[in-house]
Amino acid sequence: MDDFMQAAIAEAQAGLAEGGIPIGSVLVHRGVIIGRGHNRRVQQGSAILHGEMDALENAGRQSAQVYRESVLYTTLSPCAMCSGAILLYGIPKVVIGENVTFTGEEDLLRSRGVEIELLQDGTCIALMREFISQHPALWQEDIGETA
Amino acid sequence: MDDFMQAAIAEAQAGLAEGGIPIGSVLVHRGVIIGRGHNRRVQQGSAILHGEMDALENAGRQSAQVYRESVLYTTLSPCAMCSGAILLYGIPKVVIGENVTFTGEEDLLRSRGVEIELLQDGTCIALMREFISQHPALWQEDIGETA
């Protein structure tokens, strides 16, 4: 297992331990993690802090050049919002833990030239499968779906 | 002038008074403002709190149904990140103050069925024109552009 995906999974697990949605992410610049994050919907009552957004926020203000030399790791396929953030900042590559439990805007990202590496990692899948089965309404809220 | 766009402009002006980037937004549910926000890059060192994102965050956790009955007002054409958030939550309509100084992902939004109303408001244009001329590097950072 890639160390950076392992760090993203550790973020997801930290979120789960806090009672949150188990999705984690890290932003890696030239081989160094510059931002770590996990979904904060439950913990902070946040509508925008998905795992990827939290990692970007925790990386702080960066120049466009830094983003363009970075890779975003996320345990789950990025939704429209997180994909939009990837496009805004011109992040050239995204490594995705899994897209079995949710498939985000991978096609849009690819159509704009973003490289996607999909791991279909068993730990990532198990985290989301269990969470969704136990908290279906919370999960629907997080991805803007109606019951 | 529409009262809701006026409220978004007031947010932009509040951001400018704080030394920030003058972009504001309000989220309106069935004729009532449920979230107000403005760009917080300077004020909070934030990479993700564009005006629209701040309005969504300040609206708090909402069900998909609420978003689908809402209109987002923003003083400036929404970037990829903010457009992605609009798509995530299925917000059906966006009222845009202007797209002269920056044109975001309006085509993507339209292609997904989002209704766009573009005002080309002189106050919104003047706010951004003056800001960009005075702070070009900060503006480039906010939209992920290199110098």
mmCIF file of C-alpha atoms in Angstrom, chain B residues 45-126:
data_model
loop_
_atom_site.group_PDB
_atom_site.id
_atom_site.type_symbol
_atom_site.label_atom_id
_atom_site.label_comp_id
_atom_site.label_asym_id
_atom_site.label_seq_id
_atom_site.Cartn_x
_atom_site.Cartn_y
_atom_site.Cartn_z
ATOM 1 C CA GLY B 45 -6.079 32.140 5.179
ATOM 2 C CA SER B 46 -8.610 29.930 3.458
ATOM 3 C CA ALA B 47 -8.095 28.074 0.180
ATOM 4 C CA ILE B 48 -11.716 26.943 -0.071
ATOM 5 C CA LEU B 49 -13.885 29.752 1.315
ATOM 6 C CA HIS B 50 -14.879 31.496 -1.866
ATOM 7 C CA GLY B 51 -18.005 33.605 -1.413
ATOM 8 C CA GLU B 52 -20.367 30.869 -2.556
ATOM 9 C CA MET B 53 -18.681 28.217 -0.398
ATOM 10 C CA ASP B 54 -18.876 30.515 2.625
ATOM 11 C CA ALA B 55 -22.598 31.060 2.038
ATOM 12 C CA LEU B 56 -23.170 27.305 1.752
ATOM 13 C CA GLU B 57 -21.131 26.687 4.894
ATOM 14 C CA ASN B 58 -22.968 29.365 6.835
ATOM 15 C CA ALA B 59 -26.309 27.872 5.765
ATOM 16 C CA GLY B 60 -25.268 24.818 7.768
ATOM 17 C CA ARG B 61 -26.249 21.221 7.161
ATOM 18 C CA GLN B 62 -29.318 20.994 4.949
ATOM 19 C CA SER B 63 -31.197 18.157 3.328
ATOM 20 C CA ALA B 64 -31.040 17.682 -0.429
ATOM 21 C CA GLN B 65 -34.647 18.855 -0.623
ATOM 22 C CA VAL B 66 -33.759 22.305 0.727
ATOM 23 C CA TYR B 67 -30.975 22.808 -1.811
ATOM 24 C CA ARG B 68 -33.279 21.736 -4.615
ATOM 25 C CA GLU B 69 -35.697 24.504 -3.677
ATOM 26 C CA SER B 70 -32.978 27.158 -3.400
ATOM 27 C CA VAL B 71 -31.358 29.829 -5.531
ATOM 28 C CA LEU B 72 -27.710 30.835 -5.108
ATOM 29 C CA TYR B 73 -26.859 34.489 -5.673
ATOM 30 C CA THR B 74 -23.223 35.400 -6.276
ATOM 31 C CA THR B 75 -21.609 38.670 -7.283
ATOM 32 C CA LEU B 76 -19.167 36.895 -9.641
ATOM 33 C CA SER B 77 -19.421 33.995 -12.070
ATOM 34 C CA PRO B 78 -18.765 30.798 -10.050
ATOM 35 C CA CYS B 79 -15.412 29.039 -10.456
ATOM 36 C CA ALA B 80 -15.062 25.273 -10.925
ATOM 37 C CA MET B 81 -15.074 24.588 -7.168
ATOM 38 C CA CYS B 82 -18.197 26.629 -6.452
ATOM 39 C CA SER B 83 -19.902 25.285 -9.577
ATOM 40 C CA GLY B 84 -19.092 21.780 -8.391
ATOM 41 C CA ALA B 85 -20.722 22.536 -5.043
ATOM 42 C CA ILE B 86 -23.812 23.786 -6.898
ATOM 43 C CA LEU B 87 -23.918 20.487 -8.827
ATOM 44 C CA LEU B 88 -23.265 18.357 -5.745
ATOM 45 C CA TYR B 89 -26.252 19.814 -3.972
ATOM 46 C CA GLY B 90 -28.503 20.096 -6.996
ATOM 47 C CA ILE B 91 -29.138 23.817 -6.636
ATOM 48 C CA PRO B 92 -31.358 24.496 -9.663
ATOM 49 C CA LYS B 93 -30.714 28.199 -10.230
ATOM 50 C CA VAL B 94 -27.812 30.617 -9.901
ATOM 51 C CA VAL B 95 -28.075 34.385 -10.235
ATOM 52 C CA ILE B 96 -24.701 35.879 -11.207
ATOM 53 C CA GLY B 97 -23.761 39.516 -10.682
ATOM 54 C CA GLU B 98 -21.256 39.636 -13.528
ATOM 55 C CA ASN B 99 -18.934 37.530 -15.666
ATOM 56 C CA VAL B 100 -16.935 40.331 -17.306
ATOM 57 C CA THR B 101 -13.923 40.163 -14.983
ATOM 58 C CA PHE B 102 -13.991 36.355 -14.651
ATOM 59 C CA THR B 103 -16.079 33.685 -16.348
ATOM 60 C CA GLY B 104 -16.384 30.463 -14.395
ATOM 61 C CA GLU B 105 -18.071 27.179 -15.255
ATOM 62 C CA GLU B 106 -21.351 28.562 -16.536
ATOM 63 C CA ASP B 107 -21.343 26.229 -19.547
ATOM 64 C CA LEU B 108 -20.861 23.184 -17.321
ATOM 65 C CA LEU B 109 -23.694 24.311 -15.061
ATOM 66 C CA ARG B 110 -26.029 24.847 -18.017
ATOM 67 C CA SER B 111 -25.084 21.472 -19.490
ATOM 68 C CA ARG B 112 -26.259 19.880 -16.231
ATOM 69 C CA GLY B 113 -29.571 21.719 -16.263
ATOM 70 C CA VAL B 114 -28.793 24.592 -13.898
ATOM 71 C CA GLU B 115 -30.634 27.797 -14.793
ATOM 72 C CA ILE B 116 -28.364 30.829 -14.908
ATOM 73 C CA GLU B 117 -29.441 34.436 -14.719
ATOM 74 C CA LEU B 118 -26.679 36.901 -15.524
ATOM 75 C CA LEU B 119 -27.159 40.503 -14.402
ATOM 76 C CA GLN B 120 -23.923 42.205 -15.604
ATOM 77 C CA ASP B 121 -24.338 44.578 -12.681
ATOM 78 C CA GLY B 122 -22.173 47.682 -12.733
ATOM 79 C CA THR B 123 -21.455 47.642 -9.005
ATOM 80 C CA CYS B 124 -20.242 44.038 -9.145
ATOM 81 C CA ILE B 125 -18.035 44.772 -12.161
ATOM 82 C CA ALA B 126 -16.531 47.893 -10.562
#
